Amino acid sequence: AFLFPCTFSVSPSVSMKRLLYTIETHLIYFFLSFSLIISVASALAKPLGMPSLADKRATAEFSCTACDGPFYSQGLETYRVPMALYELNRARLVEAMLSKLDKTNTGIILLQGGKQTTRYDTDHEPIFRQESYFHWTFGVSESDVYGAISLPSGNATLFVPRHGLDYEIFCGKDPSCGMVRDKYGVEEVLPLEQLSEYITSQLNQSDSRLHVLSGLNTDSGNIATPASYDGIENYASKMDSETLFSCIAELRVFKTKPEVDVMRYTNWVSSMAHTE
C-alpha cells in the first residue's frame, strides 16, 4: 500500500494515454520509495566514529576550493591560504605512509618545528623562519611547536609552549589551546609539557611505531634533524627514521592545485613589484 497507494483497473472508457500516465506515476512512487529505503539503510549501516582518511582528503580538497574554514593572510586583501591545504598534505602523507607500511599499522608521525634563536649572547630574536617540512605539514608560523599525526586515522595534534607571566608582560598573552586549534584546523592542541605523556599513550601496542624525520637533503648536503625531547630515547626500539623522510620528500615534489595557486599568486606579486 505504501508503494502503490491506489489500485486501478482498465475499462474501455479509459484512454491509453491515461493508462500510461497512471503506470508512470506508480513507477515513480516505487523508485522514490526504494531509493529512500536504501539511503536510510546505508546511513544506519555506516559505523559512527571519526571520518575516514578518504573523507578527510575529500573535505580538505573542497575546503581549499571554497576557501572554507581557517586561513592565513597578511591582510589588506592579500591572498588567503586555506589551512585545508595543509590538511590535504597530511592526508596525502598518511596515504603514502600506509602504502609502505601495513594498512593496520598503528603509530605516530612526530615532527618538530623550528626553534627561535637569539643573536649571539643577546636577547634579540632574528626573524623566525619555520622548518620547511613542518610548515608543509601543519602551516604553523610560531616557533618551538611539535606536531603529531596518528596512524592510521590521520588525526593531527599540535603541542604548543606555555611561556608564563614574564613572557606575557612583554609579548602578550599566550593564545589558548582552543584558539590555536581553530587557527590551524587540527583535531587537537595540547600544552607542550604533555607531549611525552601523549607519545606514551599512542605507543601502547606492540607493533606501534614512532616515525621521525631523518634524511639527506641532496641540494644542501645537510641532514634533516629528527624530533627530540626529554624521554624520547625510551622508544628507541620503536623508532622508525627511514619511512617518513622518503614519503614526505617525494610528496613535496608534486604540488597540489592549492599549492600551485599560492605559487601563482606569489609569482604575480613578485612580477608586479618589478614592473610598478
Coordinates of N, CA and C in Angstrom, one line a residue, residues 98-265:
L98 N 51.0 4.7 4.7 CA 50.3 3.4 4.9 C 50.6 2.5 3.7
S99 N 50.9 3.1 2.5 CA 51.2 2.3 1.3 C 52.5 1.5 1.5
K100 N 53.4 2.1 2.3 CA 54.7 1.4 2.6 C 54.6 0.5 3.8
L101 N 53.7 0.8 4.7 CA 53.5 0.0 5.9 C 52.3 -0.9 5.8
D102 N 52.1 -1.7 6.8 CA 50.9 -2.5 6.9 C 49.7 -1.5 7.1
K103 N 48.6 -1.8 6.3 CA 47.4 -0.9 6.4 C 46.9 -0.7 7.8
T104 N 47.1 -1.7 8.6 CA 46.6 -1.7 10.0 C 47.6 -1.2 11.0
N105 N 48.8 -0.8 10.5 CA 49.9 -0.3 11.4 C 49.5 0.9 12.2
T106 N 49.7 0.8 13.5 CA 49.4 2.0 14.3 C 50.7 2.7 14.7
G107 N 50.6 3.9 15.1 CA 51.8 4.6 15.4 C 51.6 6.1 15.4
I108 N 52.7 6.8 15.4 CA 52.7 8.3 15.4 C 53.8 8.8 14.5
I109 N 53.4 9.8 13.7 CA 54.4 10.6 13.0 C 54.7 11.9 13.9
L110 N 55.9 12.1 14.2 CA 56.3 13.2 15.1 C 57.3 14.1 14.4
L111 N 56.9 15.4 14.3 CA 57.7 16.4 13.6 C 57.9 17.5 14.6
Q112 N 59.1 18.1 14.6 CA 59.5 19.2 15.5 C 59.6 20.4 14.6
G113 N 58.9 21.5 15.1 CA 59.1 22.8 14.3 C 60.4 23.5 14.7
G114 N 60.6 24.6 14.0 CA 61.9 25.3 14.2 C 61.9 26.0 15.5
K115 N 63.1 26.2 16.0 CA 63.4 26.9 17.3 C 63.7 28.3 17.1
Q116 N 63.2 29.2 18.0 CA 63.5 30.6 18.0 C 64.9 30.7 18.6
T117 N 65.8 31.4 17.8 CA 67.2 31.6 18.3 C 67.4 33.1 18.7
T118 N 68.5 33.4 19.3 CA 68.8 34.8 19.6 C 70.2 35.1 18.9
R119 N 70.4 36.4 18.8 CA 71.7 36.8 18.1 C 72.8 36.8 19.1
Y120 N 73.7 35.8 19.0 CA 74.8 35.6 19.9 C 74.3 35.6 21.4
D121 N 74.9 36.4 22.2 CA 74.6 36.3 23.6 C 73.5 37.3 24.0
T122 N 72.9 38.0 23.0 CA 71.8 39.0 23.3 C 70.5 38.3 23.4
D123 N 69.5 39.1 23.8 CA 68.1 38.6 23.8 C 67.3 39.0 22.5
H124 N 68.1 39.5 21.5 CA 67.5 39.9 20.2 C 67.1 38.6 19.4
E125 N 65.9 38.6 19.0 CA 65.4 37.4 18.2 C 65.4 37.7 16.7
P126 N 66.2 37.1 15.9 CA 66.1 37.3 14.5 C 64.7 36.9 13.9
I127 N 64.4 37.3 12.8 CA 63.1 36.9 12.2 C 63.0 35.4 12.0
F128 N 62.0 34.8 12.6 CA 61.8 33.4 12.6 C 61.4 32.8 11.3
R129 N 62.0 31.8 10.8 CA 61.5 31.0 9.6 C 61.3 29.6 10.0
Q130 N 60.1 29.1 9.7 CA 59.6 27.8 10.1 C 60.4 26.7 9.4
E131 N 60.7 25.6 10.0 CA 61.3 24.4 9.4 C 60.4 24.0 8.2
S132 N 60.9 23.7 7.1 CA 60.2 23.5 5.8 C 59.2 22.3 5.9
Y133 N 59.7 21.2 6.4 CA 58.8 20.0 6.4 C 57.7 20.2 7.4
F134 N 57.9 20.9 8.5 CA 56.9 21.2 9.5 C 55.9 22.1 8.9
H135 N 56.3 23.1 8.2 CA 55.4 24.1 7.6 C 54.5 23.4 6.5
W136 N 55.1 22.6 5.7 CA 54.4 21.8 4.7 C 53.3 21.0 5.3
T137 N 53.5 20.4 6.5 CA 52.6 19.5 7.1 C 51.5 20.2 7.9
F138 N 51.9 21.3 8.6 CA 50.9 21.9 9.5 C 50.6 23.4 9.2
G139 N 51.5 24.1 8.5 CA 51.2 25.5 8.2 C 51.4 26.4 9.4
V140 N 52.1 25.9 10.4 CA 52.2 26.7 11.7 C 53.3 27.7 11.5
S141 N 53.0 29.0 12.0 CA 54.0 30.1 11.9 C 54.9 30.2 13.1
E142 N 54.4 29.8 14.3 CA 55.1 30.0 15.5 C 56.3 29.0 15.7
S143 N 57.2 29.4 16.6 CA 58.4 28.6 16.8 C 58.1 27.6 18.0
D144 N 59.0 26.7 18.2 CA 59.0 25.8 19.3 C 57.8 24.9 19.5
V145 N 57.2 24.6 18.3 CA 55.9 23.8 18.4 C 56.3 22.4 17.8
Y146 N 55.6 21.3 18.4 CA 55.7 20.0 17.9 C 54.3 19.6 17.2
G147 N 54.4 18.7 16.3 CA 53.2 18.2 15.7 C 53.2 16.7 15.5
A148 N 52.1 16.1 15.8 CA 52.0 14.6 15.7 C 50.8 14.2 14.8
I149 N 50.9 13.2 14.0 CA 49.8 12.7 13.2 C 49.7 11.2 13.6
S150 N 48.4 10.8 13.9 CA 48.2 9.4 14.3 C 48.0 8.6 13.1
L151 N 48.5 7.3 13.2 CA 48.3 6.3 12.1 C 47.5 5.2 12.7
P152 N 46.5 4.8 11.9 CA 46.2 5.1 10.5 C 45.1 6.2 10.4
S153 N 44.6 6.8 11.4 CA 43.5 7.8 11.3 C 43.8 9.1 10.7
G154 N 45.1 9.5 10.8 CA 45.4 10.8 10.2 C 45.1 12.0 11.1
N155 N 44.6 11.8 12.3 CA 44.3 12.9 13.2 C 45.6 13.6 13.6
A156 N 45.5 15.0 13.6 CA 46.7 15.8 13.9 C 46.6 16.5 15.3
T157 N 47.7 16.5 16.0 CA 47.8 17.1 17.3 C 49.0 18.1 17.3
L158 N 48.8 19.3 17.8 CA 49.9 20.2 17.9 C 50.2 20.4 19.4
F159 N 51.4 20.6 19.7 CA 51.9 20.8 21.1 C 52.6 22.1 21.2
V160 N 52.0 23.1 21.9 CA 52.4 24.4 21.9 C 53.0 24.8 23.3
P161 N 54.1 25.6 23.3 CA 54.7 26.0 24.6 C 53.8 27.0 25.3
R162 N 53.9 26.9 26.6 CA 53.3 28.0 27.5 C 54.4 28.8 28.1
H163 N 54.4 30.1 27.9 CA 55.6 30.9 28.2 C 55.6 31.5 29.6
G164 N 54.4 31.7 30.2 CA 54.4 32.2 31.6 C 54.2 33.7 31.6
L165 N 54.1 34.2 32.8 CA 53.8 35.6 33.1 C 54.9 36.6 32.6
D166 N 56.2 36.2 32.8 CA 57.3 37.0 32.4 C 57.3 37.3 30.9
Y167 N 57.0 36.3 30.2 CA 56.9 36.5 28.7 C 55.7 37.3 28.3
E168 N 54.6 37.0 29.0 CA 53.3 37.7 28.6 C 53.4 39.2 28.9
I169 N 54.1 39.6 29.9 CA 54.2 41.1 30.2 C 54.7 41.9 29.0
F170 N 55.7 41.3 28.2 CA 56.3 42.0 27.1 C 55.7 41.6 25.8
C171 N 55.3 40.4 25.6 CA 54.9 39.8 24.3 C 53.4 39.5 24.2
G172 N 52.7 39.7 25.3 CA 51.2 39.5 25.2 C 50.9 38.1 25.7
K173 N 49.6 37.9 25.9 CA 49.1 36.6 26.5 C 49.2 35.5 25.4
D174 N 49.6 34.3 25.9 CA 49.6 33.1 25.0 C 48.2 32.8 24.6
P175 N 48.0 32.5 23.3 CA 46.6 32.0 22.9 C 46.3 30.7 23.6
S176 N 45.0 30.5 23.8 CA 44.6 29.2 24.4 C 44.7 28.1 23.4
C177 N 44.7 26.8 23.9 CA 44.8 25.7 23.0 C 43.6 25.7 22.1
G178 N 42.5 26.1 22.5 CA 41.3 26.2 21.6 C 41.5 27.2 20.5
M179 N 42.1 28.3 20.8 CA 42.3 29.3 19.8 C 43.3 28.8 18.7
V180 N 44.4 28.1 19.2 CA 45.3 27.5 18.2 C 44.7 26.5 17.4
R181 N 43.8 25.6 18.0 CA 43.1 24.6 17.2 C 42.2 25.2 16.1
D182 N 41.5 26.3 16.5 CA 40.7 26.9 15.5 C 41.5 27.6 14.4
K183 N 42.7 28.1 14.8 CA 43.5 28.9 13.8 C 44.1 27.9 12.8
Y184 N 44.5 26.7 13.2 CA 45.2 25.8 12.2 C 44.3 24.6 11.8
G185 N 43.1 24.5 12.3 CA 42.2 23.5 11.8 C 42.7 22.0 12.1
V186 N 43.3 21.8 13.2 CA 43.7 20.4 13.5 C 42.7 19.9 14.5
E187 N 42.9 18.5 14.8 CA 41.9 17.9 15.7 C 42.1 18.2 17.1
E188 N 43.4 18.4 17.5 CA 43.6 18.7 19.0 C 44.9 19.5 19.1
V189 N 44.9 20.3 20.2 CA 46.1 21.1 20.6 C 46.3 20.9 22.1
L190 N 47.5 20.6 22.5 CA 47.8 20.3 23.9 C 49.0 21.1 24.3
P191 N 49.2 21.4 25.6 CA 50.4 22.1 26.0 C 51.6 21.2 25.8
L192 N 52.8 21.8 25.5 CA 54.0 21.1 25.2 C 54.4 20.1 26.3
E193 N 54.1 20.5 27.5 CA 54.5 19.6 28.6 C 53.8 18.2 28.6
Q194 N 52.7 18.1 27.8 CA 52.0 16.9 27.7 C 52.5 16.0 26.6
L195 N 53.5 16.4 25.9 CA 54.0 15.6 24.7 C 54.4 14.2 25.1
S196 N 55.3 14.1 26.1 CA 55.8 12.8 26.5 C 54.7 11.9 26.9
E197 N 53.7 12.4 27.7 CA 52.6 11.5 28.1 C 51.8 11.1 26.9
Y198 N 51.6 12.0 25.9 CA 50.8 11.7 24.7 C 51.5 10.6 23.9
I199 N 52.8 10.7 23.7 CA 53.5 9.7 22.9 C 53.4 8.3 23.6
T200 N 53.6 8.3 24.9 CA 53.4 7.0 25.6 C 52.1 6.4 25.4
S201 N 51.0 7.2 25.4 CA 49.7 6.6 25.3 C 49.4 6.1 23.8
Q202 N 50.2 6.7 22.9 CA 49.9 6.3 21.5 C 50.8 5.1 21.1
L203 N 51.8 4.7 21.9 CA 52.7 3.6 21.5 C 52.5 2.4 22.5
N204 N 51.2 2.2 22.9 CA 51.0 1.2 23.9 C 50.8 -0.2 23.2
Q205 N 50.7 -0.3 21.9 CA 50.6 -1.6 21.2 C 52.0 -2.0 20.8
S206 N 52.1 -3.4 20.7 CA 53.5 -3.9 20.5 C 54.0 -3.6 19.1
D207 N 53.1 -3.4 18.1 CA 53.5 -3.1 16.7 C 53.5 -1.6 16.4
S208 N 53.2 -0.7 17.4 CA 53.2 0.7 17.2 C 54.6 1.2 16.9
R209 N 54.7 2.2 16.0 CA 56.0 2.8 15.7 C 56.0 4.3 15.8
L210 N 57.1 4.9 16.2 CA 57.3 6.3 16.2 C 58.1 6.7 15.0
H211 N 57.5 7.4 14.1 CA 58.1 7.8 12.8 C 58.7 9.2 12.9
V212 N 60.0 9.3 12.8 CA 60.6 10.7 12.9 C 61.3 11.0 11.6
L213 N 61.6 12.2 11.4 CA 62.2 12.7 10.1 C 63.7 12.7 10.2
S214 N 64.3 11.9 9.3 CA 65.8 11.9 9.2 C 66.2 11.5 7.8
G215 N 67.0 12.3 7.1 CA 67.4 12.0 5.8 C 68.3 13.1 5.2
L216 N 68.9 12.8 4.1 CA 69.9 13.7 3.5 C 69.2 14.6 2.5
N217 N 69.4 15.9 2.6 CA 68.9 16.9 1.6 C 70.1 17.0 0.6
T218 N 69.8 16.4 -0.6 CA 70.8 16.3 -1.6 C 71.2 17.7 -2.2
D219 N 70.4 18.7 -2.0 CA 70.8 20.0 -2.5 C 71.8 20.7 -1.6
S220 N 71.6 20.6 -0.3 CA 72.5 21.3 0.7 C 73.5 20.3 1.2
G221 N 73.3 19.0 1.2 CA 74.2 18.1 1.9 C 73.9 18.0 3.4
N222 N 72.9 18.7 3.9 CA 72.6 18.6 5.3 C 71.6 17.5 5.6
I223 N 71.6 17.1 6.8 CA 70.7 16.0 7.3 C 69.5 16.6 8.0
A224 N 68.3 16.2 7.7 CA 67.1 16.6 8.4 C 67.2 16.1 9.8
T225 N 66.9 17.0 10.8 CA 67.1 16.6 12.2 C 65.8 16.0 12.7
P226 N 65.8 14.8 13.3 CA 64.6 14.2 13.8 C 64.1 14.9 15.1
A227 N 62.9 14.8 15.4 CA 62.3 15.4 16.6 C 63.0 14.8 17.8
S228 N 63.1 15.6 18.8 CA 63.8 15.2 20.0 C 63.1 15.9 21.2
Y229 N 63.0 15.2 22.3 CA 62.5 15.8 23.6 C 63.0 14.9 24.7
D230 N 63.0 15.3 25.9 CA 63.4 14.6 27.0 C 62.5 13.3 27.2
G231 N 63.2 12.1 27.1 CA 62.4 10.9 27.2 C 62.2 10.1 25.9
I232 N 62.5 10.7 24.8 CA 62.2 10.1 23.5 C 63.1 8.9 23.4
E233 N 64.3 8.9 24.0 CA 65.2 7.8 24.0 C 64.6 6.5 24.5
N234 N 63.6 6.6 25.3 CA 62.9 5.4 25.8 C 62.2 4.6 24.7
Y235 N 62.0 5.2 23.6 CA 61.3 4.5 22.5 C 62.2 4.2 21.3
A236 N 63.5 4.0 21.6 CA 64.5 3.8 20.5 C 64.1 2.5 19.8
S237 N 63.6 1.5 20.5 CA 63.3 0.2 19.8 C 62.0 0.3 18.9
K238 N 61.2 1.3 19.1 CA 60.0 1.5 18.3 C 60.2 2.6 17.3
M239 N 61.4 3.2 17.2 CA 61.6 4.4 16.3 C 61.9 3.9 14.9
D240 N 61.2 4.6 13.9 CA 61.5 4.4 12.5 C 61.9 5.7 11.9
S241 N 63.2 5.8 11.5 CA 63.7 7.1 11.0 C 64.0 7.0 9.5
E242 N 63.3 6.0 8.8 CA 63.5 5.9 7.3 C 62.3 6.2 6.5
T243 N 61.2 5.6 6.9 CA 60.0 5.7 6.1 C 59.5 7.1 5.9
L244 N 59.4 7.9 6.9 CA 58.8 9.2 6.8 C 59.5 10.1 5.8
F245 N 60.9 10.2 5.9 CA 61.6 11.1 5.0 C 61.4 10.8 3.6
S246 N 61.4 9.5 3.2 CA 61.3 9.2 1.8 C 59.9 9.5 1.3
C247 N 58.9 9.4 2.1 CA 57.5 9.7 1.7 C 57.3 11.2 1.6
I248 N 57.7 11.9 2.6 CA 57.4 13.4 2.7 C 58.2 14.1 1.6
A249 N 59.4 13.7 1.4 CA 60.3 14.4 0.4 C 59.7 14.2 -1.0
E250 N 59.2 13.0 -1.3 CA 58.6 12.7 -2.6 C 57.3 13.5 -2.8
L251 N 56.5 13.6 -1.7 CA 55.2 14.3 -1.9 C 55.5 15.8 -2.1
R252 N 56.5 16.4 -1.5 CA 56.8 17.8 -1.7 C 57.2 18.2 -3.1
V253 N 57.6 17.2 -3.9 CA 58.0 17.4 -5.3 C 56.7 17.7 -6.1
F254 N 55.7 17.0 -5.8 CA 54.4 17.1 -6.6 C 53.4 18.0 -5.9
K255 N 53.2 19.2 -6.5 CA 52.3 20.2 -5.9 C 50.9 19.9 -6.1
T256 N 50.1 20.1 -5.1 CA 48.6 20.1 -5.3 C 48.1 21.3 -5.9
K257 N 46.9 21.3 -6.4 CA 46.3 22.5 -7.0 C 46.3 23.7 -6.1
P258 N 45.9 23.6 -4.8 CA 46.0 24.7 -3.9 C 47.4 25.3 -3.7
E259 N 48.4 24.4 -3.7 CA 49.8 24.9 -3.6 C 50.2 25.6 -4.9
V260 N 49.8 25.1 -6.1 CA 50.0 25.8 -7.3 C 49.4 27.2 -7.3
D261 N 48.2 27.3 -6.8 CA 47.5 28.6 -6.7 C 48.3 29.6 -5.9
V262 N 48.9 29.1 -4.8 CA 49.7 30.0 -3.9 C 50.9 30.4 -4.7
M263 N 51.6 29.5 -5.4 CA 52.8 29.8 -6.1 C 52.5 30.8 -7.2
R264 N 51.4 30.7 -7.9 CA 51.0 31.6 -8.9 C 50.8 33.0 -8.3
Y265 N 50.2 33.1 -7.2 CA 49.9 34.4 -6.5 C 51.3 35.1 -6.1

